[in-house]
Amino acid sequence: MGQGACQAIEDAYTIAQLLGKGKTAEDAFATYQKLRMQKAHEIVNRSRAIGKIAHIENGPGIWLRNTLMKLTPTAVNNKMMDNIFDISYID
């Protein structure tokens, strides 16, 4: 999914927000881990699944993958993107 740099920026933003709220570095990093762990795992798992699907090599599997991708509603793709870029957990 190409999320490495995006997630690093989100990590830095999260830490900066926590420090900006007056937390000590120790408290900020402890809170950061609690806030980011679930989302980071979700993105890694989703990326792994998409990678497996993208690298299907047999003909019927490729056809099925491509057909399903074409039939996926835009709203579904938008929802997935909203989840990736949601930073409301920081507030």
Short mmCIF file of N, CA and C in Angstrom, two decimals:
data_model
loop_
_atom_site.label_atom_id
_atom_site.label_comp_id
_atom_site.label_asym_id
_atom_site.label_seq_id
_atom_site.Cartn_x
_atom_site.Cartn_y
_atom_site.Cartn_z
N MET A 1 0.82 -1.19 0.00
CA MET A 1 0.00 0.00 0.00
C MET A 1 0.87 1.25 0.00
N GLY A 2 2.15 1.13 0.17
CA GLY A 2 3.02 2.30 0.16
C GLY A 2 2.79 3.22 1.35
N GLN A 3 2.53 2.65 2.51
CA GLN A 3 2.17 3.44 3.68
C GLN A 3 3.33 3.73 4.63
N GLY A 4 4.52 3.24 4.33
CA GLY A 4 5.64 3.42 5.26
C GLY A 4 5.89 4.86 5.63
N ALA A 5 6.08 5.72 4.64
CA ALA A 5 6.38 7.13 4.92
C ALA A 5 5.17 7.82 5.53
N CYS A 6 3.97 7.50 5.04
CA CYS A 6 2.75 8.11 5.59
C CYS A 6 2.59 7.78 7.07
N GLN A 7 2.85 6.54 7.42
CA GLN A 7 2.71 6.13 8.82
C GLN A 7 3.78 6.76 9.69
N ALA A 8 4.98 6.94 9.14
CA ALA A 8 6.04 7.61 9.90
C ALA A 8 5.66 9.06 10.18
N ILE A 9 5.06 9.72 9.20
CA ILE A 9 4.62 11.10 9.41
C ILE A 9 3.51 11.14 10.46
N GLU A 10 2.60 10.19 10.37
CA GLU A 10 1.51 10.14 11.36
C GLU A 10 2.07 9.86 12.76
N ASP A 11 3.08 9.01 12.85
CA ASP A 11 3.74 8.76 14.14
C ASP A 11 4.30 10.04 14.71
N ALA A 12 5.04 10.78 13.88
CA ALA A 12 5.67 12.03 14.33
C ALA A 12 4.61 13.04 14.75
N TYR A 13 3.55 13.14 13.98
CA TYR A 13 2.46 14.06 14.31
C TYR A 13 1.82 13.69 15.64
N THR A 14 1.58 12.40 15.84
CA THR A 14 0.96 11.94 17.08
C THR A 14 1.84 12.29 18.28
N ILE A 15 3.12 12.02 18.19
CA ILE A 15 4.05 12.33 19.28
C ILE A 15 4.09 13.84 19.53
N ALA A 16 4.15 14.62 18.45
CA ALA A 16 4.18 16.08 18.61
C ALA A 16 2.91 16.59 19.30
N GLN A 17 1.76 16.06 18.92
CA GLN A 17 0.50 16.47 19.55
C GLN A 17 0.50 16.13 21.04
N LEU A 18 0.99 14.95 21.37
CA LEU A 18 1.02 14.54 22.78
C LEU A 18 1.98 15.40 23.59
N LEU A 19 3.14 15.67 23.02
CA LEU A 19 4.09 16.53 23.72
C LEU A 19 3.54 17.95 23.84
N GLY A 20 2.83 18.40 22.81
CA GLY A 20 2.22 19.74 22.82
C GLY A 20 1.14 19.89 23.88
N LYS A 21 0.60 18.78 24.33
CA LYS A 21 -0.42 18.82 25.39
C LYS A 21 0.22 18.81 26.78
N GLY A 22 1.54 18.92 26.82
CA GLY A 22 2.24 19.02 28.10
C GLY A 22 2.66 17.70 28.71
N LYS A 23 2.52 16.62 27.99
CA LYS A 23 2.93 15.32 28.53
C LYS A 23 4.46 15.25 28.57
N THR A 24 4.98 14.52 29.54
CA THR A 24 6.41 14.26 29.57
C THR A 24 6.73 13.33 28.39
N ALA A 25 7.99 13.25 28.02
CA ALA A 25 8.38 12.38 26.91
C ALA A 25 7.99 10.94 27.21
N GLU A 26 8.19 10.51 28.44
CA GLU A 26 7.86 9.13 28.83
C GLU A 26 6.36 8.88 28.69
N ASP A 27 5.54 9.80 29.20
CA ASP A 27 4.09 9.66 29.09
C ASP A 27 3.62 9.75 27.64
N ALA A 28 4.23 10.66 26.88
CA ALA A 28 3.86 10.83 25.48
C ALA A 28 4.12 9.55 24.69
N PHE A 29 5.27 8.92 24.90
CA PHE A 29 5.58 7.70 24.15
C PHE A 29 4.73 6.52 24.61
N ALA A 30 4.39 6.47 25.88
CA ALA A 30 3.51 5.39 26.36
C ALA A 30 2.12 5.54 25.76
N THR A 31 1.61 6.76 25.74
CA THR A 31 0.30 7.02 25.14
C THR A 31 0.34 6.78 23.64
N TYR A 32 1.41 7.21 23.01
CA TYR A 32 1.60 7.01 21.57
C TYR A 32 1.49 5.53 21.21
N GLN A 33 2.15 4.68 21.98
CA GLN A 33 2.10 3.24 21.69
C GLN A 33 0.68 2.70 21.81
N LYS A 34 -0.03 3.15 22.81
CA LYS A 34 -1.42 2.70 22.98
C LYS A 34 -2.30 3.18 21.82
N LEU A 35 -2.09 4.42 21.40
CA LEU A 35 -2.90 4.98 20.33
C LEU A 35 -2.61 4.37 18.98
N ARG A 36 -1.35 4.14 18.68
CA ARG A 36 -0.94 3.75 17.33
C ARG A 36 -0.91 2.25 17.07
N MET A 37 -0.77 1.44 18.09
CA MET A 37 -0.54 0.00 17.90
C MET A 37 -1.63 -0.66 17.06
N GLN A 38 -2.88 -0.47 17.41
CA GLN A 38 -3.96 -1.13 16.69
C GLN A 38 -4.01 -0.69 15.23
N LYS A 39 -3.92 0.61 14.98
CA LYS A 39 -3.99 1.10 13.61
C LYS A 39 -2.80 0.59 12.80
N ALA A 40 -1.62 0.60 13.38
CA ALA A 40 -0.44 0.12 12.66
C ALA A 40 -0.58 -1.36 12.29
N HIS A 41 -1.08 -2.16 13.21
CA HIS A 41 -1.29 -3.58 12.92
C HIS A 41 -2.33 -3.77 11.81
N GLU A 42 -3.40 -2.99 11.85
CA GLU A 42 -4.43 -3.09 10.82
C GLU A 42 -3.86 -2.77 9.44
N ILE A 43 -3.03 -1.74 9.35
CA ILE A 43 -2.45 -1.35 8.07
C ILE A 43 -1.47 -2.40 7.58
N VAL A 44 -0.65 -2.94 8.47
CA VAL A 44 0.29 -3.99 8.09
C VAL A 44 -0.47 -5.22 7.58
N ASN A 45 -1.50 -5.62 8.29
CA ASN A 45 -2.27 -6.80 7.88
C ASN A 45 -2.99 -6.57 6.56
N ARG A 46 -3.57 -5.39 6.40
CA ARG A 46 -4.25 -5.07 5.14
C ARG A 46 -3.25 -5.03 3.98
N SER A 47 -2.11 -4.45 4.22
CA SER A 47 -1.08 -4.37 3.19
C SER A 47 -0.61 -5.77 2.78
N ARG A 48 -0.43 -6.63 3.76
CA ARG A 48 -0.01 -8.01 3.48
C ARG A 48 -1.06 -8.72 2.63
N ALA A 49 -2.33 -8.56 2.98
CA ALA A 49 -3.41 -9.21 2.22
C ALA A 49 -3.48 -8.68 0.80
N ILE A 50 -3.37 -7.37 0.64
CA ILE A 50 -3.40 -6.78 -0.70
C ILE A 50 -2.20 -7.26 -1.52
N GLY A 51 -1.04 -7.37 -0.87
CA GLY A 51 0.15 -7.88 -1.56
C GLY A 51 -0.04 -9.30 -2.07
N LYS A 52 -0.64 -10.14 -1.25
CA LYS A 52 -0.89 -11.52 -1.68
C LYS A 52 -1.84 -11.55 -2.87
N ILE A 53 -2.89 -10.74 -2.80
CA ILE A 53 -3.86 -10.70 -3.90
C ILE A 53 -3.21 -10.14 -5.16
N ALA A 54 -2.40 -9.13 -5.02
CA ALA A 54 -1.76 -8.50 -6.18
C ALA A 54 -0.80 -9.44 -6.89
N HIS A 55 -0.25 -10.41 -6.17
CA HIS A 55 0.75 -11.30 -6.75
C HIS A 55 0.21 -12.67 -7.15
N ILE A 56 -1.10 -12.77 -7.29
CA ILE A 56 -1.68 -14.02 -7.79
C ILE A 56 -1.14 -14.26 -9.19
N GLU A 57 -0.74 -15.51 -9.45
CA GLU A 57 -0.09 -15.80 -10.73
C GLU A 57 -0.88 -16.71 -11.66
N ASN A 58 -1.93 -17.38 -11.15
CA ASN A 58 -2.65 -18.28 -12.06
C ASN A 58 -3.76 -17.53 -12.78
N GLY A 59 -4.05 -17.96 -14.00
CA GLY A 59 -4.99 -17.28 -14.88
C GLY A 59 -6.36 -17.03 -14.29
N PRO A 60 -7.04 -18.07 -13.78
CA PRO A 60 -8.37 -17.84 -13.21
C PRO A 60 -8.32 -16.91 -11.99
N GLY A 61 -7.28 -17.02 -11.18
CA GLY A 61 -7.14 -16.14 -10.02
C GLY A 61 -6.96 -14.70 -10.43
N ILE A 62 -6.16 -14.48 -11.46
CA ILE A 62 -5.95 -13.12 -11.97
C ILE A 62 -7.26 -12.56 -12.50
N TRP A 63 -7.99 -13.36 -13.26
CA TRP A 63 -9.27 -12.91 -13.81
C TRP A 63 -10.23 -12.55 -12.68
N LEU A 64 -10.33 -13.42 -11.68
CA LEU A 64 -11.23 -13.17 -10.56
C LEU A 64 -10.84 -11.90 -9.81
N ARG A 65 -9.55 -11.76 -9.52
CA ARG A 65 -9.07 -10.56 -8.82
C ARG A 65 -9.42 -9.30 -9.61
N ASN A 66 -9.11 -9.30 -10.88
CA ASN A 66 -9.35 -8.11 -11.70
C ASN A 66 -10.84 -7.80 -11.82
N THR A 67 -11.65 -8.83 -11.95
CA THR A 67 -13.10 -8.63 -12.04
C THR A 67 -13.65 -8.05 -10.75
N LEU A 68 -13.23 -8.62 -9.62
CA LEU A 68 -13.70 -8.11 -8.33
C LEU A 68 -13.25 -6.67 -8.09
N MET A 69 -12.03 -6.37 -8.49
CA MET A 69 -11.53 -4.99 -8.32
C MET A 69 -12.37 -4.01 -9.14
N LYS A 70 -12.72 -4.40 -10.36
CA LYS A 70 -13.54 -3.52 -11.21
C LYS A 70 -14.94 -3.34 -10.64
N LEU A 71 -15.46 -4.38 -9.98
CA LEU A 71 -16.82 -4.33 -9.46
C LEU A 71 -16.93 -3.72 -8.06
N THR A 72 -15.80 -3.48 -7.43
CA THR A 72 -15.81 -2.90 -6.08
C THR A 72 -16.34 -1.47 -6.15
N PRO A 73 -17.40 -1.18 -5.40
CA PRO A 73 -17.96 0.18 -5.43
C PRO A 73 -16.97 1.22 -4.91
N THR A 74 -17.04 2.40 -5.48
CA THR A 74 -16.17 3.50 -5.06
C THR A 74 -16.34 3.78 -3.57
N ALA A 75 -17.55 3.64 -3.07
CA ALA A 75 -17.81 3.91 -1.65
C ALA A 75 -16.99 2.99 -0.75
N VAL A 76 -16.79 1.74 -1.17
CA VAL A 76 -15.99 0.79 -0.39
C VAL A 76 -14.54 1.24 -0.37
N ASN A 77 -14.01 1.63 -1.53
CA ASN A 77 -12.63 2.12 -1.59
C ASN A 77 -12.45 3.38 -0.76
N ASN A 78 -13.44 4.28 -0.84
CA ASN A 78 -13.36 5.52 -0.07
C ASN A 78 -13.37 5.24 1.43
N LYS A 79 -14.19 4.28 1.86
CA LYS A 79 -14.26 3.91 3.28
C LYS A 79 -12.91 3.38 3.76
N MET A 80 -12.28 2.55 2.94
CA MET A 80 -10.96 2.03 3.30
C MET A 80 -9.94 3.16 3.42
N MET A 81 -10.00 4.10 2.50
CA MET A 81 -9.07 5.23 2.55
C MET A 81 -9.34 6.12 3.76
N ASP A 82 -10.61 6.31 4.07
CA ASP A 82 -10.96 7.10 5.26
C ASP A 82 -10.37 6.48 6.52
N ASN A 83 -10.43 5.16 6.62
CA ASN A 83 -9.86 4.47 7.79
C ASN A 83 -8.35 4.65 7.86
N ILE A 84 -7.69 4.61 6.71
CA ILE A 84 -6.23 4.74 6.69
C ILE A 84 -5.81 6.15 7.13
N PHE A 85 -6.53 7.16 6.64
CA PHE A 85 -6.12 8.54 6.90
C PHE A 85 -6.79 9.19 8.10
N ASP A 86 -7.58 8.45 8.84
CA ASP A 86 -8.27 8.99 10.01
C ASP A 86 -7.28 9.18 11.16
N ILE A 87 -7.20 10.41 11.65
CA ILE A 87 -6.34 10.69 12.80
C ILE A 87 -7.14 11.26 13.97
N SER A 88 -8.43 11.02 13.95
CA SER A 88 -9.27 11.57 15.02
C SER A 88 -8.96 10.96 16.38
N TYR A 89 -8.29 9.81 16.40
CA TYR A 89 -7.92 9.16 17.67
C TYR A 89 -6.95 10.01 18.48
N ILE A 90 -6.30 10.95 17.85
CA ILE A 90 -5.28 11.76 18.52
C ILE A 90 -5.92 12.79 19.46
N ASP A 91 -7.06 13.30 19.09
CA ASP A 91 -7.70 14.37 19.88
C ASP A 91 -8.11 13.88 21.20
#
